[in-house]
C-alpha cells in the first residue's frame, strides 16, 4: 500500500479516519425513515394477494372504511381514476401499482388502508373482502415458456407468450470456431437461486404533499433520491421543482432501495388526495415477499479448452425468472445487466451469450443485490467453470487460472464481449493469496485426509468486476446518463461543505468523501461536512449502487477539489507576490517553489477568498463538478476458502477464508476492510443458506427471518484479508470501488471449496445454497 | 390500561392499549427512536432493550409486561461520565456501518460484559447470535465488544 501523503491530523487518502457518522448512530440519534414524525401523519397498510395468480372479480371495502380511525381505503379503481393504477419500471415494462384486473404473484398490492394509527390500518386490512377467481400459477421460467402456458401478462398489448425479453452478445461465429478447435468442452448447468438483499431496515416512505402549494416533500429510503425525484415527476406528473426527496439515514440498501415500489406511489397519491402526510413502512414479510428480489438465473456455461488447459472460448445460455413484471434495475442497453463480464479474468478471444427472461407468478424486483447488475451471477459462473475445467483437464485449479490470466502488460485489455479492463496484476494477486493460505501444504493435507476418509476442499475464485456505471456514451437509466456530481464550498474560516449526488447507506461517505477533499486541499477531513440525500440541497446524481459512488461521485469530488486548488494557487500567488506557476500545494500549505518559508495556509486562502482577492477575480471558494467517467473501473480479487465436509451428514465448515482484494487506491483502509468483511458474509450467506423459495402454488416460503436464513455471528466464518494496490489509470485518485467485490467474488470460492472436497468422487455441481442435504445427496449419488 | 415504565431512569406513566408492543411504546409514546424494528418476529434483534438488566426483544414484549420494570435503551447507555465503553469501542473498532442493528448489538454487548468480564470470541459470537447485522460480517462487532470488556476490566482494576 502506498503511504498517506498527508499527516494524520489532516486525514487524507490512506488514513483510517474514524467515521463521522458514528457519533449519532451510537447514541441512538440516527434519523431513519420511521424515526421521522410530522404533525397529523396518517399511516398506511397494504392489503396483499394471498394467491399467486387470480382474477379479481370485486373488492368490498365498506366494512374497512367504516372502521373508526380509517380515513380512506385506496383500491386500483381509485388509482386508475388518476391514471396511476400502473407505473413504468426501470426496464421499460409496466407494473401494477394496485391490482385492477388480476393478481400475478403472492404478496401483490391489492388495496391500501390509510388510518390515524398503524395498528388500526392493519386491523382494517382484515375487513376488506376480495372476490378472487383462481388461475393456474406458473412458478418456474421453464413452465412459463412451455407451449400453452397460461398468459401471465394478458393486459400487455402484443404479448402472446410469457417471454419477458431476449438478449445476446458476443460473436457467435467466432465462438463456434473456438469450440471446433477445442480438445474438450466443459459444461456446467447451475441455478443461481432467488435471493433477497434484506437490509435490516425495510423500505418506507413518508409522503407530505401540500395540496395548497403543491410542494411534495417525500422522505424515502432511497439509494437514488435525484433519479427518484425525476421519475416521480414523470410518473405522477408533478412539477419536478415542487418535489423534494429526502433520503435520511438508511439502514442498509444492497440494491433493495433502488427501485420505486407501488407502496411509494400509493402513499404519495394518498397524501395528495387527503392533504395530510402519509407514512408507510414495510413489515419484514412485505419486504421479503414483494420488493427487491435478486438473481434467479438458470445458467448453462460451456468452456472450450485444450488438453494443456488453455481456454479458447465460452458459450453461455441463460434463462431468468423475472417474476410477473420486468422491473430489473439496470442500464437501459443491457437486458441482463453487465452479465457479459462473464469472461472473467481470462485471456481468450471468443465468447457468446444468449439469454431469455420469462414472466412467472412471482414477485418482480430484479435488483442488483450488492452487485453491479448481474455481475455476481457472471463471476460465479466463470469461476465455477474454470475450476471444473481444471478437474477435466487434470491440472491444479490454481495453475489453470495462472495459465489463462490476462497478463499485467496486456492492460488496457479488451474482452471478447467488449469491456476494456483498466488495470490489474492477476498473477501477483493469486500467488499472494496462495502463499498466505499455504496452498501446497493444504493440497498435501487434503490428500492425507482423503486417505483417512475425511473430505477437505480448497476453493479458489479470482473475480474481476466491472463497476462504476458509467460513461454517458453507453450507460443510462430511464434515459438519464449515469454521471454524478460534487459541489464544494470553503467558508471564510477554512471549513468546508461538500454536497454529493450519491447517497450512503452505511458505506461511510461522510468520512471518505471528506478525506478526498482533505487529500487535495489539505483541509482536515474533520473540518469538512458532507451532505447528501436531500434533492433540494445537493447537486444532481444517479445515486449509490453498482459500486459507483467512489468511481463516479468520488471522481467528481476529486475534480471539484482540484478546481478549488487551482483558484487557491491563484490567490496564494497574489498574497505571496509570486507567479502562479511557482505555487505548490501540499497538506494545506501553499508555498513558493524553492522558498518554503514564503507560504500561506489553505485557511488563509479561504479567508482571502472573501476578503482580499486579485483584481478581477470572482469572490468565493466554491465550485461544482459533474463527472462523466471515461470507462468503468475493474476491481478484482483472489479468494481462497478451505472447508471440511462431513461425509455422513453433508455439513461443511469453513476452516479458512483468505480474501485478497485489489480495489485500486484505498481512501480509508478501515472502511474498505469493513466493506469486504460484510460482502464476504453475504457471499457466504448465498452459498450456504439464503434463498427465497416457492411451493407449486406460488406461496413464498422465505417470508420471514425464520424461513429466510441470513447468517448470524455464530455461522459466519472468520476472514483473513490481504490487499494489493494497482490504481485505476483513468480515475482521478486511482480508486476503483469496493462495496460489492466480496459479494460478487466469494460465492464461487465457497461452492468451489465444497466441490473440491468431493471432486475425486466425480461431483461437479451442487446448486446454491449448498445445503447439507444436497451435499449428502451428491456424495450418495457419486458413491 | 395504565402502566408505568422506568426508561433510562425516568418514570413514564401512560394509558396504553393492552396490545401495544413495548417497542412501539418506546418509539411512539415515549419518543425514543434509537430502538429500531427490523423484523417483527424476534429474529433480528434490532429492537433489543434491557428490561431489568436482561436483553429482550421489544417487538415481542407487550408494553403492559414492562409495567413496573426498568428499561434501558441505547439513549440510556451514556452517563454523566461520558459514553459507555461499548459505545466508544464500536466507533474505535469500526463495529458499525449503517447503524441500524447497532443499538441492539451494543445493549447485548453491555449486558454480556456485565455478566462475563472477559468474554472469549465464541462467548461474544454466541451472545449476539440473536442479533442480525447485514453490513459488517460481525468481525468488528465481536472485536468491539471484546475491546469494551477489556477497557471496563482495566478501569475497574485501576479504581
mmCIF file of C-alpha atoms in Angstrom, chain A residues 294-590:
data_model
loop_
_atom_site.group_PDB
_atom_site.id
_atom_site.type_symbol
_atom_site.label_atom_id
_atom_site.label_comp_id
_atom_site.label_asym_id
_atom_site.label_seq_id
_atom_site.Cartn_x
_atom_site.Cartn_y
_atom_site.Cartn_z
ATOM 1 C CA UNK A 294 -32.328 -10.694 -6.855
ATOM 2 C CA UNK A 295 -30.670 -13.363 -9.057
ATOM 3 C CA UNK A 296 -32.784 -16.359 -10.175
ATOM 4 C CA UNK A 297 -30.822 -17.274 -13.266
ATOM 5 C CA UNK A 298 -30.664 -20.765 -14.746
ATOM 6 C CA UNK A 299 -27.272 -20.825 -16.398
ATOM 7 C CA UNK A 300 -25.587 -23.221 -18.800
ATOM 8 C CA UNK A 301 -21.955 -22.423 -19.408
ATOM 9 C CA UNK A 302 -19.587 -24.228 -21.752
ATOM 10 C CA UNK A 303 -15.869 -23.688 -21.865
ATOM 11 C CA UNK A 304 -13.779 -24.762 -24.865
ATOM 12 C CA UNK A 305 -10.353 -25.858 -23.589
ATOM 13 C CA UNK A 306 -7.236 -27.523 -24.890
ATOM 14 C CA UNK A 307 -5.520 -30.514 -23.285
ATOM 15 C CA UNK A 308 -2.923 -28.061 -21.948
ATOM 16 C CA UNK A 309 -5.645 -26.188 -20.068
ATOM 17 C CA UNK A 310 -5.806 -23.219 -22.396
ATOM 18 C CA UNK A 311 -9.259 -21.608 -22.658
ATOM 19 C CA UNK A 312 -10.338 -20.946 -26.259
ATOM 20 C CA UNK A 313 -13.902 -19.767 -25.880
ATOM 21 C CA UNK A 314 -17.008 -19.502 -23.738
ATOM 22 C CA UNK A 315 -20.646 -20.090 -24.547
ATOM 23 C CA UNK A 316 -23.452 -19.234 -22.142
ATOM 24 C CA UNK A 317 -27.148 -19.846 -22.363
ATOM 25 C CA UNK A 318 -29.390 -18.435 -19.666
ATOM 26 C CA UNK A 319 -32.974 -18.285 -18.586
ATOM 27 C CA UNK A 320 -34.001 -15.800 -15.923
ATOM 28 C CA UNK A 321 -37.093 -15.835 -13.753
ATOM 29 C CA UNK A 322 -38.335 -12.249 -13.801
ATOM 30 C CA UNK A 323 -41.499 -12.651 -11.800
ATOM 31 C CA UNK A 324 -44.673 -11.024 -13.035
ATOM 32 C CA UNK A 325 -43.172 -7.719 -14.172
ATOM 33 C CA UNK A 326 -39.835 -6.998 -15.784
ATOM 34 C CA UNK A 327 -38.535 -4.426 -13.353
ATOM 35 C CA UNK A 328 -34.808 -5.061 -13.225
ATOM 36 C CA UNK A 329 -32.838 -2.039 -12.125
ATOM 37 C CA UNK A 330 -30.101 -1.779 -14.746
ATOM 38 C CA UNK A 331 -28.723 0.398 -17.534
ATOM 39 C CA UNK A 332 -31.063 0.619 -20.493
ATOM 40 C CA UNK A 333 -28.867 -1.056 -23.101
ATOM 41 C CA UNK A 334 -28.279 -4.182 -21.049
ATOM 42 C CA UNK A 335 -31.135 -6.619 -20.722
ATOM 43 C CA UNK A 336 -29.192 -8.918 -18.428
ATOM 44 C CA UNK A 337 -27.157 -6.205 -16.785
ATOM 45 C CA UNK A 338 -23.422 -6.439 -17.155
ATOM 46 C CA UNK A 339 -23.518 -10.239 -17.219
ATOM 47 C CA UNK A 340 -21.170 -10.222 -20.210
ATOM 48 C CA UNK A 341 -18.276 -9.613 -17.809
ATOM 49 C CA UNK A 342 -18.571 -13.407 -17.606
ATOM 50 C CA UNK A 343 -15.268 -13.798 -19.458
ATOM 51 C CA UNK A 344 -13.753 -13.038 -16.058
ATOM 52 C CA UNK A 345 -10.036 -12.619 -15.517
ATOM 53 C CA UNK A 346 -9.003 -14.693 -18.521
ATOM 54 C CA UNK A 347 -7.488 -14.011 -21.878
ATOM 55 C CA UNK A 348 -9.433 -15.765 -24.613
ATOM 56 C CA UNK A 349 -10.739 -14.492 -27.904
ATOM 57 C CA UNK A 350 -14.310 -15.649 -28.267
ATOM 58 C CA UNK A 351 -17.496 -15.648 -26.249
ATOM 59 C CA UNK A 352 -21.184 -15.712 -26.940
ATOM 60 C CA UNK A 353 -24.065 -15.277 -24.524
ATOM 61 C CA UNK A 354 -27.722 -15.573 -25.089
ATOM 62 C CA UNK A 355 -30.341 -15.017 -22.530
ATOM 63 C CA UNK A 356 -34.094 -15.142 -22.205
ATOM 64 C CA UNK A 357 -36.196 -13.801 -19.371
ATOM 65 C CA UNK A 358 -39.570 -15.284 -18.528
ATOM 66 C CA UNK A 359 -42.557 -13.961 -16.627
ATOM 67 C CA UNK A 360 -43.734 -16.128 -13.727
ATOM 68 C CA UNK A 361 -46.222 -15.738 -10.911
ATOM 69 C CA UNK A 362 -43.625 -14.459 -8.504
ATOM 70 C CA UNK A 363 -42.726 -11.058 -7.182
ATOM 71 C CA UNK A 364 -40.819 -8.791 -9.545
ATOM 72 C CA UNK A 365 -37.733 -6.900 -8.489
ATOM 73 C CA UNK A 366 -34.618 -7.966 -10.311
ATOM 74 C CA UNK A 367 -32.404 -5.769 -8.194
ATOM 75 C CA UNK A 368 -28.642 -5.941 -8.318
ATOM 76 C CA UNK A 369 -28.129 -7.261 -4.790
ATOM 77 C CA UNK A 370 -24.766 -5.871 -3.740
ATOM 78 C CA UNK A 371 -23.633 -6.285 -7.315
ATOM 79 C CA UNK A 372 -23.115 -4.180 -10.399
ATOM 80 C CA UNK A 373 -26.053 -5.551 -12.417
ATOM 81 C CA UNK A 374 -25.794 -9.381 -12.748
ATOM 82 C CA UNK A 375 -22.034 -9.382 -12.250
ATOM 83 C CA UNK A 376 -22.392 -11.736 -9.310
ATOM 84 C CA UNK A 377 -24.033 -14.337 -11.495
ATOM 85 C CA UNK A 378 -21.369 -13.890 -14.189
ATOM 86 C CA UNK A 379 -18.458 -14.115 -11.806
ATOM 87 C CA UNK A 380 -19.940 -17.177 -10.185
ATOM 88 C CA UNK A 381 -20.408 -18.988 -13.490
ATOM 89 C CA UNK A 382 -16.922 -18.432 -14.909
ATOM 90 C CA UNK A 383 -15.176 -19.288 -11.653
ATOM 91 C CA UNK A 384 -17.173 -22.484 -11.271
ATOM 92 C CA UNK A 385 -16.462 -23.390 -14.909
ATOM 93 C CA UNK A 386 -12.723 -22.751 -14.689
ATOM 94 C CA UNK A 387 -12.476 -24.840 -11.548
ATOM 95 C CA UNK A 388 -14.352 -27.718 -13.209
ATOM 96 C CA UNK A 389 -12.228 -27.378 -16.341
ATOM 97 C CA UNK A 390 -9.118 -27.896 -14.224
ATOM 98 C CA UNK A 391 -10.516 -31.211 -12.976
ATOM 99 C CA UNK A 392 -11.359 -32.358 -16.512
ATOM 100 C CA UNK A 393 -8.002 -31.350 -17.956
ATOM 101 C CA UNK A 394 -6.222 -32.772 -14.950
ATOM 102 C CA UNK A 395 -4.268 -29.764 -13.757
ATOM 103 C CA UNK A 396 -4.412 -27.887 -10.497
ATOM 104 C CA UNK A 397 -7.207 -25.260 -10.305
ATOM 105 C CA UNK A 398 -4.714 -22.555 -9.326
ATOM 106 C CA UNK A 399 -2.432 -23.463 -12.231
ATOM 107 C CA UNK A 400 -5.432 -23.493 -14.588
ATOM 108 C CA UNK A 401 -6.078 -19.865 -13.695
ATOM 109 C CA UNK A 402 -2.432 -18.826 -13.914
ATOM 110 C CA UNK A 403 -2.218 -20.296 -17.421
ATOM 111 C CA UNK A 404 -5.162 -18.261 -18.646
ATOM 112 C CA UNK A 405 -4.911 -14.951 -16.795
ATOM 113 C CA UNK A 406 -4.810 -11.669 -18.638
ATOM 114 C CA UNK A 407 -1.215 -10.577 -18.015
ATOM 115 C CA UNK A 408 -0.302 -7.219 -16.424
ATOM 116 C CA UNK A 409 1.239 -5.929 -19.642
ATOM 117 C CA UNK A 410 -1.968 -6.611 -21.605
ATOM 118 C CA UNK A 411 -3.891 -3.786 -19.862
ATOM 119 C CA UNK A 412 -5.893 -1.937 -21.039
ATOM 120 C CA UNK A 413 -7.394 -5.244 -22.157
ATOM 121 C CA UNK A 414 -10.481 -5.578 -24.340
ATOM 122 C CA UNK A 415 -12.514 -8.676 -23.527
ATOM 123 C CA UNK A 416 -14.345 -10.835 -26.036
ATOM 124 C CA UNK A 417 -17.570 -9.083 -25.018
ATOM 125 C CA UNK A 418 -16.251 -5.549 -25.319
ATOM 126 C CA UNK A 419 -15.274 -4.388 -21.841
ATOM 127 C CA UNK A 420 -11.930 -2.580 -21.658
ATOM 128 C CA UNK A 421 -10.365 -3.596 -18.337
ATOM 129 C CA UNK A 422 -8.363 -0.699 -16.943
ATOM 130 C CA UNK A 423 -5.599 -2.271 -14.873
ATOM 131 C CA UNK A 424 -4.557 -5.265 -12.843
ATOM 132 C CA UNK A 425 -1.934 -7.763 -11.866
ATOM 133 C CA UNK A 426 -3.830 -11.002 -11.503
ATOM 134 C CA UNK A 427 -0.886 -13.421 -11.184
ATOM 135 C CA UNK A 428 0.575 -11.468 -8.261
ATOM 136 C CA UNK A 429 -2.810 -11.345 -6.555
ATOM 137 C CA UNK A 430 -3.423 -15.078 -6.839
ATOM 138 C CA UNK A 431 0.125 -16.041 -5.900
ATOM 139 C CA UNK A 432 -0.007 -13.782 -2.840
ATOM 140 C CA UNK A 433 -3.232 -15.397 -1.682
ATOM 141 C CA UNK A 434 -1.890 -18.897 -2.387
ATOM 142 C CA UNK A 435 1.216 -18.155 -0.333
ATOM 143 C CA UNK A 436 -0.822 -16.780 2.538
ATOM 144 C CA UNK A 437 -3.081 -19.810 2.711
ATOM 145 C CA UNK A 438 -0.154 -22.212 2.304
ATOM 146 C CA UNK A 439 -1.642 -23.779 -0.777
ATOM 147 C CA UNK A 440 0.838 -26.558 -1.453
ATOM 148 C CA UNK A 441 0.761 -27.749 2.144
ATOM 149 C CA UNK A 442 -3.016 -27.688 2.026
ATOM 150 C CA UNK A 443 -3.076 -29.901 -1.061
ATOM 151 C CA UNK A 444 -0.857 -32.399 0.803
ATOM 152 C CA UNK A 445 -3.130 -32.282 3.849
ATOM 153 C CA UNK A 446 -6.110 -32.789 1.569
ATOM 154 C CA UNK A 447 -4.564 -35.945 0.103
ATOM 155 C CA UNK A 448 -3.699 -37.293 3.542
ATOM 156 C CA UNK A 449 -7.185 -36.558 4.813
ATOM 157 C CA UNK A 450 -8.752 -38.367 1.868
ATOM 158 C CA UNK A 451 -6.692 -41.417 2.714
ATOM 159 C CA UNK A 452 -8.326 -41.313 6.168
ATOM 160 C CA UNK A 453 -11.812 -40.880 4.720
ATOM 161 C CA UNK A 454 -12.012 -37.169 5.562
ATOM 162 C CA UNK A 455 -13.126 -34.628 2.983
ATOM 163 C CA UNK A 456 -11.161 -31.386 2.764
ATOM 164 C CA UNK A 457 -11.769 -28.950 -0.064
ATOM 165 C CA UNK A 458 -9.902 -25.895 -1.291
ATOM 166 C CA UNK A 459 -11.915 -23.472 -3.386
ATOM 167 C CA UNK A 460 -10.497 -20.608 -5.390
ATOM 168 C CA UNK A 461 -12.234 -17.719 -7.051
ATOM 169 C CA UNK A 462 -10.417 -14.993 -8.914
ATOM 170 C CA UNK A 463 -13.026 -12.452 -9.899
ATOM 171 C CA UNK A 464 -12.991 -9.284 -11.969
ATOM 172 C CA UNK A 465 -15.835 -6.816 -11.587
ATOM 173 C CA UNK A 466 -16.989 -4.032 -13.879
ATOM 174 C CA UNK A 467 -18.262 -1.233 -11.645
ATOM 175 C CA UNK A 468 -18.878 2.482 -11.556
ATOM 176 C CA UNK A 469 -21.514 2.874 -14.248
ATOM 177 C CA UNK A 470 -20.927 4.727 -16.140
ATOM 178 C CA UNK A 471 -19.726 6.553 -19.218
ATOM 179 C CA UNK A 472 -22.517 8.572 -20.814
ATOM 180 C CA UNK A 473 -21.904 7.058 -24.243
ATOM 181 C CA UNK A 474 -23.148 3.689 -23.019
ATOM 182 C CA UNK A 475 -24.873 3.922 -19.657
ATOM 183 C CA UNK A 476 -28.229 5.430 -18.764
ATOM 184 C CA UNK A 477 -31.173 4.515 -16.581
ATOM 185 C CA UNK A 478 -34.560 5.595 -17.884
ATOM 186 C CA UNK A 479 -32.663 7.848 -20.285
ATOM 187 C CA UNK A 480 -30.704 9.612 -17.537
ATOM 188 C CA UNK A 481 -26.961 9.443 -18.152
ATOM 189 C CA UNK A 482 -25.112 7.788 -15.291
ATOM 190 C CA UNK A 483 -22.959 10.769 -14.362
ATOM 191 C CA UNK A 484 -22.567 12.028 -10.808
ATOM 192 C CA UNK A 485 -21.668 15.211 -9.046
ATOM 193 C CA UNK A 486 -19.980 17.057 -6.197
ATOM 194 C CA UNK A 487 -20.317 20.628 -5.020
ATOM 195 C CA UNK A 488 -17.722 22.094 -2.677
ATOM 196 C CA UNK A 489 -17.726 25.357 -0.780
ATOM 197 C CA UNK A 490 -14.946 26.519 1.527
ATOM 198 C CA UNK A 491 -16.066 29.118 4.053
ATOM 199 C CA UNK A 492 -14.030 32.119 5.308
ATOM 200 C CA UNK A 493 -12.845 30.235 8.410
ATOM 201 C CA UNK A 494 -11.459 27.441 6.264
ATOM 202 C CA UNK A 495 -14.206 24.927 6.968
ATOM 203 C CA UNK A 496 -15.944 23.290 4.033
ATOM 204 C CA UNK A 497 -19.232 21.773 2.965
ATOM 205 C CA UNK A 498 -19.229 19.049 0.322
ATOM 206 C CA UNK A 499 -22.539 18.119 -1.302
ATOM 207 C CA UNK A 500 -22.942 14.879 -3.208
ATOM 208 C CA UNK A 501 -25.294 13.357 -5.756
ATOM 209 C CA UNK A 502 -24.635 9.912 -4.284
ATOM 210 C CA UNK A 503 -26.106 8.691 -1.016
ATOM 211 C CA UNK A 504 -24.629 6.481 1.689
ATOM 212 C CA UNK A 505 -26.442 3.510 3.199
ATOM 213 C CA UNK A 506 -23.685 2.697 5.658
ATOM 214 C CA UNK A 507 -20.644 2.922 3.402
ATOM 215 C CA UNK A 508 -19.238 5.928 5.267
ATOM 216 C CA UNK A 509 -19.423 8.628 2.592
ATOM 217 C CA UNK A 510 -19.477 11.394 5.195
ATOM 218 C CA UNK A 511 -15.974 10.313 6.113
ATOM 219 C CA UNK A 512 -14.314 9.037 2.947
ATOM 220 C CA UNK A 513 -15.505 11.813 0.673
ATOM 221 C CA UNK A 514 -14.231 14.380 3.157
ATOM 222 C CA UNK A 515 -10.886 12.543 3.000
ATOM 223 C CA UNK A 516 -10.706 13.050 -0.765
ATOM 224 C CA UNK A 517 -11.081 16.802 -0.271
ATOM 225 C CA UNK A 518 -8.568 16.693 2.599
ATOM 226 C CA UNK A 519 -6.097 14.977 0.303
ATOM 227 C CA UNK A 520 -6.378 17.605 -2.413
ATOM 228 C CA UNK A 521 -6.768 20.832 -0.414
ATOM 229 C CA UNK A 522 -5.245 19.875 2.926
ATOM 230 C CA UNK A 523 -8.328 20.968 4.872
ATOM 231 C CA UNK A 524 -8.654 18.461 7.733
ATOM 232 C CA UNK A 525 -11.298 15.829 6.964
ATOM 233 C CA UNK A 526 -12.976 16.668 10.262
ATOM 234 C CA UNK A 527 -13.451 20.272 9.081
ATOM 235 C CA UNK A 528 -15.474 19.129 6.066
ATOM 236 C CA UNK A 529 -19.172 18.425 6.379
ATOM 237 C CA UNK A 530 -20.623 16.083 3.772
ATOM 238 C CA UNK A 531 -24.263 16.499 2.799
ATOM 239 C CA UNK A 532 -26.222 14.040 0.724
ATOM 240 C CA UNK A 533 -29.665 12.577 0.244
ATOM 241 C CA UNK A 534 -31.704 15.784 0.069
ATOM 242 C CA UNK A 535 -32.526 16.693 -3.515
ATOM 243 C CA UNK A 536 -33.145 20.356 -2.693
ATOM 244 C CA UNK A 537 -29.693 20.748 -1.189
ATOM 245 C CA UNK A 538 -27.381 18.573 -3.272
ATOM 246 C CA UNK A 539 -26.377 18.525 -6.943
ATOM 247 C CA UNK A 540 -27.944 16.018 -9.313
ATOM 248 C CA UNK A 541 -26.715 12.443 -9.441
ATOM 249 C CA UNK A 542 -27.842 8.917 -10.162
ATOM 250 C CA UNK A 543 -27.239 7.558 -6.676
ATOM 251 C CA UNK A 544 -25.404 4.823 -4.845
ATOM 252 C CA UNK A 545 -25.476 1.268 -6.191
ATOM 253 C CA UNK A 546 -23.287 -0.752 -8.579
ATOM 254 C CA UNK A 547 -20.240 0.327 -6.531
ATOM 255 C CA UNK A 548 -20.494 3.637 -8.362
ATOM 256 C CA UNK A 549 -20.075 6.156 -5.522
ATOM 257 C CA UNK A 550 -16.271 6.185 -5.449
ATOM 258 C CA UNK A 551 -15.719 5.639 -9.197
ATOM 259 C CA UNK A 552 -18.142 8.419 -10.201
ATOM 260 C CA UNK A 553 -19.029 10.571 -7.164
ATOM 261 C CA UNK A 554 -15.544 10.186 -5.698
ATOM 262 C CA UNK A 555 -14.052 11.267 -9.008
ATOM 263 C CA UNK A 556 -16.351 14.307 -9.088
ATOM 264 C CA UNK A 557 -15.188 15.158 -5.566
ATOM 265 C CA UNK A 558 -11.525 14.977 -6.514
ATOM 266 C CA UNK A 559 -12.097 17.080 -9.626
ATOM 267 C CA UNK A 560 -14.064 19.798 -7.832
ATOM 268 C CA UNK A 561 -11.426 19.931 -5.091
ATOM 269 C CA UNK A 562 -8.745 20.363 -7.772
ATOM 270 C CA UNK A 563 -10.711 23.233 -9.302
ATOM 271 C CA UNK A 564 -10.628 24.921 -5.896
ATOM 272 C CA UNK A 565 -6.926 24.112 -5.554
ATOM 273 C CA UNK A 566 -6.285 25.933 -8.842
ATOM 274 C CA UNK A 567 -8.105 29.010 -7.575
ATOM 275 C CA UNK A 568 -6.316 28.727 -4.224
ATOM 276 C CA UNK A 569 -2.978 28.830 -6.065
ATOM 277 C CA UNK A 570 -4.008 31.991 -7.885
ATOM 278 C CA UNK A 571 -4.957 33.617 -4.587
ATOM 279 C CA UNK A 572 -1.706 32.413 -2.991
ATOM 280 C CA UNK A 573 0.292 33.917 -5.856
ATOM 281 C CA UNK A 574 -1.455 37.228 -5.155
ATOM 282 C CA UNK A 575 -0.845 37.038 -1.395
ATOM 283 C CA UNK A 576 2.785 35.922 -1.744
ATOM 284 C CA UNK A 577 3.525 38.149 -4.708
ATOM 285 C CA UNK A 578 4.777 35.204 -6.703
ATOM 286 C CA UNK A 579 3.998 33.664 -10.067
ATOM 287 C CA UNK A 580 1.022 31.285 -10.005
ATOM 288 C CA UNK A 581 3.020 28.508 -11.649
ATOM 289 C CA UNK A 582 5.555 28.672 -8.797
ATOM 290 C CA UNK A 583 2.948 27.924 -6.105
ATOM 291 C CA UNK A 584 2.980 24.401 -4.667
ATOM 292 C CA UNK A 585 0.186 22.973 -2.536
ATOM 293 C CA UNK A 586 0.927 20.159 -0.088
ATOM 294 C CA UNK A 587 -1.018 19.188 3.036
ATOM 295 C CA UNK A 588 -2.793 22.502 3.185
ATOM 296 C CA UNK A 589 0.284 24.713 2.789
ATOM 297 C CA UNK A 590 0.765 26.796 -0.352
#
